Coordinates of C-alpha atoms (C1' of nucleotides) in Angstrom, one line a residue:
Chain A
M867 CA -21.3 1.7 -21.9
A868 CA -21.9 4.6 -24.3
R869 CA -24.1 7.3 -22.8
T870 CA -26.2 9.9 -24.5
Q871 CA -26.2 13.5 -23.5
G872 CA -28.5 14.6 -20.7
S873 CA -29.0 15.2 -17.0
H874 CA -28.2 12.4 -14.6
S875 CA -27.1 14.1 -11.4
D876 CA -28.7 11.8 -9.0
I877 CA -27.0 8.6 -10.2
T878 CA -23.8 9.8 -11.7
G879 CA -22.3 11.1 -8.4
P880 CA -22.6 7.7 -6.6
R881 CA -21.5 5.8 -9.7
I882 CA -18.3 8.0 -9.9
R883 CA -17.5 7.2 -6.3
Q884 CA -18.2 3.6 -6.8
A885 CA -16.0 3.4 -9.9
A886 CA -13.2 5.3 -8.2
L887 CA -13.4 3.0 -5.2
R888 CA -13.1 -0.1 -7.3
L889 CA -10.3 1.3 -9.5
F890 CA -8.3 2.8 -6.6
A891 CA -8.5 -0.5 -4.7
R892 CA -7.5 -2.5 -7.8
H893 CA -4.7 -0.4 -9.2
G894 CA -3.8 2.2 -6.6
Y895 CA -4.7 5.9 -6.6
A896 CA -1.6 7.1 -8.4
A897 CA -2.0 4.5 -11.2
V898 CA -5.7 5.4 -11.9
S899 CA -6.5 8.2 -14.3
M900 CA -9.6 10.4 -14.3
R901 CA -10.3 9.1 -17.8
Q902 CA -10.4 5.5 -16.5
I903 CA -12.9 6.5 -13.9
A904 CA -15.0 8.3 -16.4
G905 CA -14.8 5.4 -18.8
E906 CA -16.0 3.0 -16.1
V907 CA -19.0 5.3 -15.4
G908 CA -19.7 6.0 -19.1
V909 CA -19.1 9.7 -19.2
Q910 CA -16.3 11.9 -20.5
A911 CA -13.5 12.9 -18.2
G912 CA -14.6 16.5 -18.0
A913 CA -17.9 15.5 -16.6
L914 CA -16.3 14.2 -13.4
Y915 CA -15.5 17.8 -12.4
N916 CA -19.2 18.5 -11.9
Y917 CA -19.0 16.1 -8.9
T918 CA -15.5 16.6 -7.5
P919 CA -13.2 19.5 -7.5
D920 CA -10.3 17.2 -8.2
K921 CA -8.9 13.7 -7.9
Q922 CA -7.6 14.2 -4.4
S923 CA -11.0 15.0 -3.0
L924 CA -12.4 11.9 -4.6
L925 CA -9.9 9.8 -2.6
F926 CA -10.4 11.7 0.6
R927 CA -14.1 11.5 0.5
L928 CA -14.0 7.7 0.0
M929 CA -11.7 7.3 3.0
Q930 CA -13.6 9.7 5.2
Q931 CA -16.9 8.0 4.5
H932 CA -15.4 4.6 5.3
M933 CA -14.0 5.7 8.6
Q934 CA -17.2 7.4 9.6
D935 CA -19.2 4.4 8.7
L936 CA -16.8 2.2 10.8
L937 CA -17.1 4.4 13.9
A938 CA -20.8 4.8 13.6
A939 CA -21.3 1.0 13.2
Y940 CA -19.1 0.3 16.2
N941 CA -20.8 2.8 18.4
D942 CA -24.2 1.3 17.5
L943 CA -23.2 -2.0 19.1
E944 CA -25.0 -2.9 22.3
T945 CA -23.0 -2.4 25.5
Q946 CA -21.4 -5.5 26.9
P947 CA -21.5 -6.4 30.6
D948 CA -17.7 -6.8 30.9
A949 CA -14.5 -6.2 29.1
L950 CA -14.2 -9.8 28.0
G951 CA -17.6 -9.6 26.3
A952 CA -16.6 -6.3 24.8
L953 CA -13.4 -7.7 23.4
R954 CA -15.3 -10.7 22.0
Q955 CA -17.7 -8.3 20.4
F956 CA -14.9 -6.2 18.9
V957 CA -13.2 -9.2 17.3
G958 CA -16.4 -10.3 15.6
F959 CA -17.3 -6.8 14.6
H960 CA -13.9 -5.9 13.2
I961 CA -13.6 -9.1 11.1
R962 CA -17.1 -8.9 9.7
F963 CA -17.2 -5.2 9.0
H964 CA -13.9 -5.2 7.2
L965 CA -14.6 -8.4 5.2
E966 CA -17.7 -6.8 3.9
R967 CA -15.8 -3.8 2.5
P968 CA -12.6 -5.1 1.0
D969 CA -12.1 -2.2 -1.4
E970 CA -12.7 0.5 1.3
V971 CA -10.4 -1.3 3.7
F972 CA -7.6 -1.6 1.1
I973 CA -7.8 2.0 0.2
A974 CA -7.9 3.2 3.8
Y975 CA -4.7 1.3 4.4
M976 CA -2.7 1.8 1.2
E977 CA -3.5 5.3 0.1
L978 CA -2.9 7.2 3.3
R979 CA 0.3 8.5 1.8
N980 CA -1.5 9.9 -1.2
L981 CA -3.6 12.2 0.9
S982 CA -2.8 15.8 1.2
P983 CA -1.4 16.7 4.6
E984 CA -4.6 18.3 5.8
N985 CA -6.7 15.3 4.6
F986 CA -4.2 12.9 6.1
T987 CA -4.5 14.6 9.5
E988 CA -8.3 14.2 9.4
I989 CA -8.3 10.5 8.4
E990 CA -5.6 9.8 11.0
A991 CA -7.8 11.2 13.7
L992 CA -10.7 9.0 12.7
R993 CA -8.5 5.9 12.7
R994 CA -7.0 6.8 16.0
S995 CA -10.5 7.2 17.4
Y996 CA -11.3 3.6 16.4
E997 CA -8.1 2.3 17.9
D998 CA -9.0 4.1 21.1
S999 CA -12.2 2.2 21.3
L1000 CA -10.3 -1.0 21.5
E1001 CA -7.7 0.4 23.9
N1002 CA -10.4 1.4 26.3
V1003 CA -11.7 -2.1 26.3
L1004 CA -8.3 -3.5 27.0
R1005 CA -7.5 -1.0 29.7
E1006 CA -10.8 -1.6 31.4
G1007 CA -10.3 -5.3 31.4
Q1008 CA -6.8 -4.9 32.7
Q1009 CA -8.1 -2.8 35.6
E1010 CA -10.8 -5.3 36.3
G1011 CA -8.2 -8.0 36.6
L1012 CA -9.7 -9.9 33.6
F1013 CA -6.6 -9.4 31.3
S1014 CA -2.9 -9.7 31.7
I1015 CA -1.4 -7.2 29.4
A1016 CA 2.1 -5.9 29.5
D1017 CA 1.3 -2.8 27.4
T1018 CA -2.2 -1.8 26.4
K1019 CA -1.2 0.4 23.6
I1020 CA 1.0 -2.2 22.0
A1021 CA -1.7 -4.9 22.6
T1022 CA -4.2 -2.7 20.9
L1023 CA -2.1 -2.3 17.8
A1024 CA -1.2 -6.0 17.9
V1025 CA -4.8 -7.2 18.0
I1026 CA -5.9 -4.9 15.2
A1027 CA -2.9 -5.9 13.1
M1028 CA -3.6 -9.6 13.7
L1029 CA -7.3 -9.2 12.8
N1030 CA -6.5 -7.2 9.7
G1031 CA -4.5 -10.2 8.5
V1032 CA -7.8 -11.9 7.8
M1033 CA -8.4 -9.5 4.9
T1034 CA -5.3 -10.8 3.1
W1035 CA -6.4 -14.4 2.8
Y1036 CA -10.1 -14.9 3.6
R1037 CA -12.4 -15.7 0.7
S1038 CA -16.0 -16.6 1.2
G1039 CA -16.7 -20.2 0.1
G1040 CA -13.2 -21.3 1.1
R1041 CA -12.1 -23.9 3.6
L1042 CA -13.5 -22.2 6.6
S1043 CA -16.8 -20.5 7.4
L1044 CA -16.9 -16.9 8.7
D1045 CA -18.1 -18.2 12.1
E1046 CA -15.1 -20.6 12.2
V1047 CA -12.7 -17.9 11.3
E1048 CA -14.1 -15.6 13.9
L1049 CA -13.8 -18.3 16.6
I1050 CA -10.2 -19.1 15.7
Y1051 CA -9.2 -15.5 15.9
W1052 CA -11.2 -14.9 19.1
D1053 CA -9.4 -17.8 20.6
M1054 CA -6.0 -16.4 19.8
V1055 CA -6.8 -12.9 20.9
R1056 CA -8.3 -14.0 24.2
K1057 CA -5.3 -16.1 25.0
A1058 CA -2.9 -13.4 24.0
V1059 CA -4.4 -10.8 26.4
T1060 CA -5.2 -13.2 29.3
S1061 CA -2.7 -15.2 31.3
Chain B
M1032 CA 24.3 17.2 -6.5
A1033 CA 25.4 18.2 -10.0
R1034 CA 27.6 15.7 -11.7
T1035 CA 30.2 16.1 -14.4
Q1036 CA 30.3 13.8 -17.3
G1037 CA 32.2 10.6 -17.1
S1038 CA 32.3 7.0 -16.2
H1039 CA 30.9 5.9 -12.8
S1040 CA 29.5 2.5 -13.5
D1041 CA 30.5 0.9 -10.1
I1042 CA 28.8 3.4 -7.9
T1043 CA 25.9 4.7 -10.1
G1044 CA 24.1 1.3 -10.2
P1045 CA 23.8 0.9 -6.4
R1046 CA 23.0 4.6 -6.0
I1047 CA 20.1 4.2 -8.5
R1048 CA 18.7 1.3 -6.6
Q1049 CA 19.1 3.1 -3.3
A1050 CA 17.3 6.2 -4.6
A1051 CA 14.5 4.1 -6.1
L1052 CA 14.1 2.3 -2.9
R1053 CA 13.8 5.5 -0.9
L1054 CA 11.4 7.2 -3.3
F1055 CA 9.2 4.1 -3.9
A1056 CA 8.9 3.6 -0.2
R1057 CA 8.1 7.3 0.4
H1058 CA 5.7 8.1 -2.4
G1059 CA 4.8 4.7 -4.0
Y1060 CA 6.0 3.2 -7.2
A1061 CA 3.4 4.7 -9.5
A1062 CA 3.9 8.2 -8.1
V1063 CA 7.6 8.2 -8.6
S1064 CA 9.1 9.2 -12.0
M1065 CA 12.3 8.1 -13.6
R1066 CA 13.3 11.8 -13.6
Q1067 CA 12.9 12.0 -9.9
I1068 CA 15.1 9.0 -9.4
A1069 CA 17.7 10.4 -11.7
G1070 CA 17.6 13.7 -9.9
E1071 CA 18.2 12.0 -6.6
V1072 CA 21.3 10.3 -8.0
G1073 CA 22.5 13.3 -9.9
V1074 CA 22.3 12.0 -13.4
Q1075 CA 19.9 12.6 -16.3
A1076 CA 16.9 10.4 -16.8
G1077 CA 18.3 8.7 -19.9
A1078 CA 21.3 7.5 -18.0
L1079 CA 19.2 5.2 -15.8
Y1080 CA 18.6 3.0 -18.8
N1081 CA 22.2 1.9 -18.7
Y1082 CA 21.4 0.1 -15.5
T1083 CA 17.8 -1.1 -15.8
P1084 CA 15.8 -2.0 -18.9
D1085 CA 12.8 -0.2 -17.4
K1086 CA 11.1 1.0 -14.3
Q1087 CA 9.4 -2.3 -13.6
S1088 CA 12.7 -4.2 -13.4
L1089 CA 13.9 -1.6 -10.9
L1090 CA 11.0 -2.4 -8.6
F1091 CA 11.3 -6.2 -9.1
R1092 CA 15.0 -6.3 -8.4
L1093 CA 14.5 -4.4 -5.1
M1094 CA 11.8 -6.7 -3.9
Q1095 CA 13.6 -9.9 -5.1
Q1096 CA 16.8 -8.9 -3.3
H1097 CA 14.9 -8.1 -0.1
M1098 CA 13.1 -11.4 0.0
Q1099 CA 16.3 -13.4 -0.8
D1100 CA 18.1 -11.5 2.0
L1101 CA 15.3 -12.4 4.4
L1102 CA 15.3 -16.1 3.5
A1103 CA 19.1 -16.3 3.7
A1104 CA 19.2 -14.6 7.0
Y1105 CA 16.6 -16.8 8.5
N1106 CA 18.2 -19.9 7.2
D1107 CA 21.5 -18.8 8.8
L1108 CA 20.1 -18.9 12.3
E1109 CA 21.2 -21.6 14.5
T1110 CA 18.9 -24.6 15.0
Q1111 CA 16.8 -24.6 18.2
P1112 CA 16.3 -27.6 20.4
D1113 CA 12.5 -27.4 20.3
A1114 CA 9.6 -25.6 18.7
L1115 CA 9.1 -23.2 21.5
G1116 CA 12.7 -22.0 21.2
A1117 CA 12.3 -21.8 17.4
L1118 CA 9.2 -19.7 17.8
R1119 CA 11.0 -17.4 20.2
Q1120 CA 13.8 -17.1 17.7
F1121 CA 11.4 -16.4 14.9
V1122 CA 9.7 -13.5 16.8
G1123 CA 13.0 -11.8 17.6
F1124 CA 14.4 -12.4 14.1
H1125 CA 11.3 -11.1 12.3
I1126 CA 11.0 -8.0 14.4
R1127 CA 14.7 -7.0 14.2
F1128 CA 15.2 -7.9 10.5
H1129 CA 12.2 -5.9 9.4
L1130 CA 12.8 -2.9 11.6
E1131 CA 16.3 -2.6 10.2
R1132 CA 14.8 -2.3 6.6
P1133 CA 11.7 -0.2 6.8
D1134 CA 11.9 0.9 3.1
E1135 CA 12.3 -2.6 1.8
V1136 CA 9.6 -3.9 4.0
F1137 CA 7.2 -1.2 3.0
I1138 CA 7.8 -1.8 -0.7
A1139 CA 7.5 -5.6 -0.4
Y1140 CA 4.1 -5.1 1.1
M1141 CA 2.6 -2.2 -0.8
E1142 CA 3.9 -2.6 -4.3
L1143 CA 3.0 -6.2 -5.0
R1144 CA 0.2 -5.1 -7.3
N1145 CA 2.5 -3.0 -9.4
L1146 CA 4.6 -6.1 -10.3
S1147 CA 4.0 -7.6 -13.7
P1148 CA 2.3 -11.0 -13.5
E1149 CA 5.5 -13.0 -13.9
N1150 CA 7.4 -10.9 -11.4
F1151 CA 4.5 -11.2 -9.0
T1152 CA 4.5 -14.9 -9.1
E1153 CA 8.2 -15.1 -8.3
I1154 CA 8.0 -12.7 -5.3
E1155 CA 4.9 -14.5 -4.0
A1156 CA 6.8 -17.8 -4.1
L1157 CA 9.6 -16.3 -1.9
R1158 CA 7.1 -14.8 0.5
R1159 CA 5.3 -18.1 0.7
S1160 CA 8.6 -19.8 1.5
Y1161 CA 9.2 -17.6 4.4
E1162 CA 5.7 -18.2 5.7
D1163 CA 6.3 -21.9 5.4
S1164 CA 9.3 -21.6 7.8
L1165 CA 7.0 -20.3 10.5
E1166 CA 4.2 -22.8 9.7
N1167 CA 6.7 -25.7 10.1
V1168 CA 7.7 -24.4 13.5
L1169 CA 4.0 -24.2 14.6
R1170 CA 3.1 -27.6 13.2
E1171 CA 6.1 -29.2 14.8
G1172 CA 5.2 -27.7 18.2
Q1173 CA 1.7 -28.7 17.8
Q1174 CA 2.7 -32.3 17.1
E1175 CA 5.1 -32.3 20.1
G1176 CA 2.2 -31.1 22.3
L1177 CA 3.9 -27.8 23.1
F1178 CA 1.3 -25.7 21.3
S1179 CA -2.5 -25.6 21.3
I1180 CA -3.4 -24.2 17.9
A1181 CA -6.8 -24.6 16.2
D1182 CA -5.4 -24.0 12.7
T1183 CA -1.7 -23.8 11.9
K1184 CA -2.1 -21.9 8.6
I1185 CA -4.2 -19.2 10.2
A1186 CA -2.0 -19.0 13.2
T1187 CA 1.0 -18.5 10.9
L1188 CA -0.6 -15.6 9.1
A1189 CA -1.9 -14.2 12.4
V1190 CA 1.5 -14.2 14.0
I1191 CA 3.2 -12.6 11.0
A1192 CA 0.4 -10.0 10.7
M1193 CA 0.8 -9.2 14.4
L1194 CA 4.5 -8.9 14.2
N1195 CA 4.3 -6.7 11.1
G1196 CA 2.3 -4.3 13.1
V1197 CA 5.5 -3.3 14.9
M1198 CA 6.7 -1.6 11.7
T1199 CA 3.8 0.8 11.7
W1200 CA 4.6 2.4 15.1
Y1201 CA 8.1 1.5 16.4
R1202 CA 10.6 4.3 16.3
S1203 CA 14.0 3.8 17.9
G1204 CA 14.5 6.2 20.8
G1205 CA 10.9 6.0 21.7
R1206 CA 9.2 4.9 24.9
L1207 CA 10.3 1.3 24.7
S1208 CA 13.6 -0.4 23.8
L1209 CA 13.8 -3.0 21.1
D1210 CA 14.4 -5.6 23.8
E1211 CA 11.2 -4.6 25.6
V1212 CA 9.2 -4.6 22.4
E1213 CA 10.5 -8.0 21.4
L1214 CA 9.6 -9.3 24.9
I1215 CA 6.1 -7.9 24.8
Y1216 CA 5.4 -9.4 21.4
W1217 CA 6.9 -12.7 22.4
D1218 CA 4.7 -12.8 25.4
M1219 CA 1.6 -12.3 23.3
V1220 CA 2.6 -14.8 20.6
R1221 CA 3.5 -17.4 23.1
K1222 CA 0.2 -17.1 24.9
A1223 CA -1.8 -17.1 21.7
V1224 CA -0.4 -20.4 20.5
T1225 CA -0.3 -22.2 23.8
S1226 CA -3.2 -23.0 26.1
Chain C
dG883 C1' 28.7 6.1 -19.3
dT884 C1' 26.5 10.3 -19.4
dC885 C1' 24.9 14.1 -21.8
dT886 C1' 21.3 16.9 -24.4
dA887 C1' 17.5 16.6 -27.1
dT888 C1' 13.4 14.7 -28.3
dA889 C1' 9.7 11.3 -29.8
dC890 C1' 5.6 10.0 -28.2
dC891 C1' 1.9 9.6 -25.2
dA892 C1' -1.1 10.3 -21.3
dA893 C1' -2.0 12.8 -17.3
dG894 C1' -5.2 16.5 -14.7
dA895 C1' -7.9 20.1 -15.5
dT896 C1' -10.6 23.9 -18.0
dA897 C1' -13.6 26.4 -21.7
dG898 C1' -17.5 26.8 -24.3
dA899 C1' -21.1 24.7 -27.2
dC900 C1' -25.4 22.2 -26.7
Chain D
dG1072 C1' -25.0 18.1 -16.9
dT1073 C1' -22.4 16.4 -20.5
dC1074 C1' -20.0 16.9 -24.6
dT1075 C1' -15.9 17.9 -27.5
dA1076 C1' -11.7 20.1 -27.8
dT1077 C1' -7.8 21.7 -25.9
dC1078 C1' -4.2 23.7 -22.6
dT1079 C1' -0.3 22.6 -20.0
dT1080 C1' 2.5 19.5 -17.8
dG1081 C1' 5.0 15.6 -17.1
dG1082 C1' 5.5 10.7 -18.0
dT1083 C1' 8.8 6.6 -20.1
dA1084 C1' 11.9 5.6 -23.2
dT1085 C1' 15.3 6.3 -27.2
dA1086 C1' 19.0 8.6 -30.4
dG1087 C1' 23.2 10.3 -31.2
dA1088 C1' 27.0 13.5 -29.7
dC1089 C1' 30.9 13.6 -26.5

DNA sequence: GTCTATACCAAGATAGAC
DNA sequence: GTCTATCTTGGTATAGAC
């Protein structure tokens, strides 16, 4: 991993973020040192500061990118004819998008409290915006008479919490295929919000 | 908070664990220093080592106590006539028990990766034992024909994940009473596992 | 049992040579 | 742009006086 001196601006930046992502997810933000990150990349600790003003910005940028990617990907989905279809779509999207990015997801959950207050506010707004997407689907379905939901806000949080549970146990190559998992969760979600 | 010199064995021990609990939950295990804990209690950092061999043991003991309390409380519940009653009971118990101990719950979730391997194994076993309690209820209800569950293991994890979501948003004195919250979640859980 | 003092080490971040 | 070297701070843990 030793590196010779020279200019590597184009690749070092991404590699730093990638290493930070991996290490933060594995050991937690507070437990990871700048020297560890530098070691992973193959540079000295001081060199990191050509790419980030400090450790906090490194964390923030990772979380911000993740949330923006999530929102962009969801907004790119094709419009569904009704709320039931939209909910079905949400379940599949949420499971697959998150399973593809275990490190980002883990950090976005666990490291909220290590954000500075201003950074926290910004990430929270993004997260809230994603929740609102689902809540809109549920409320729409409720109004259309497709769903039977006592409280759309709670149902929103309950569905997301349930789906997030997948990340704690699913491993590809395990007992169930991704399609099967998606179907099982869709079945539970559908029944929970209908009568 | 200044303290004079002297012997306070009986109260200092619990106060140390209480302070550690609060601080670990607030800022995370890795981000909290022994000096901070000592400061909260009103002793010098060195004095902590009369009560714990090291920081790791402090964390482990908190988590172990919490999981043992959880299992003991659940096992103390009265036996229900059927699986539907047992599930209803589980939902209420889980929500209330966890909402009463936000700090313990937070730590038990977030700090698993900061346990030493041996300590992790022990806590995992306790957590698994609690999950098994619910899985037994679901499997029993499935056999009795009361439930309609595609996969009891996944349903177990999904129900617990959904219920855990309560901890992220519920605040007493808010829009909904605890009874209402319990009812709303019970409704969703019941529908998700029946047909 | 707690204190003060300290050993020892690693953290985040910066300065200046190349 | 990266290196080496270093500043400053704060970490865990221990020793010995009271």
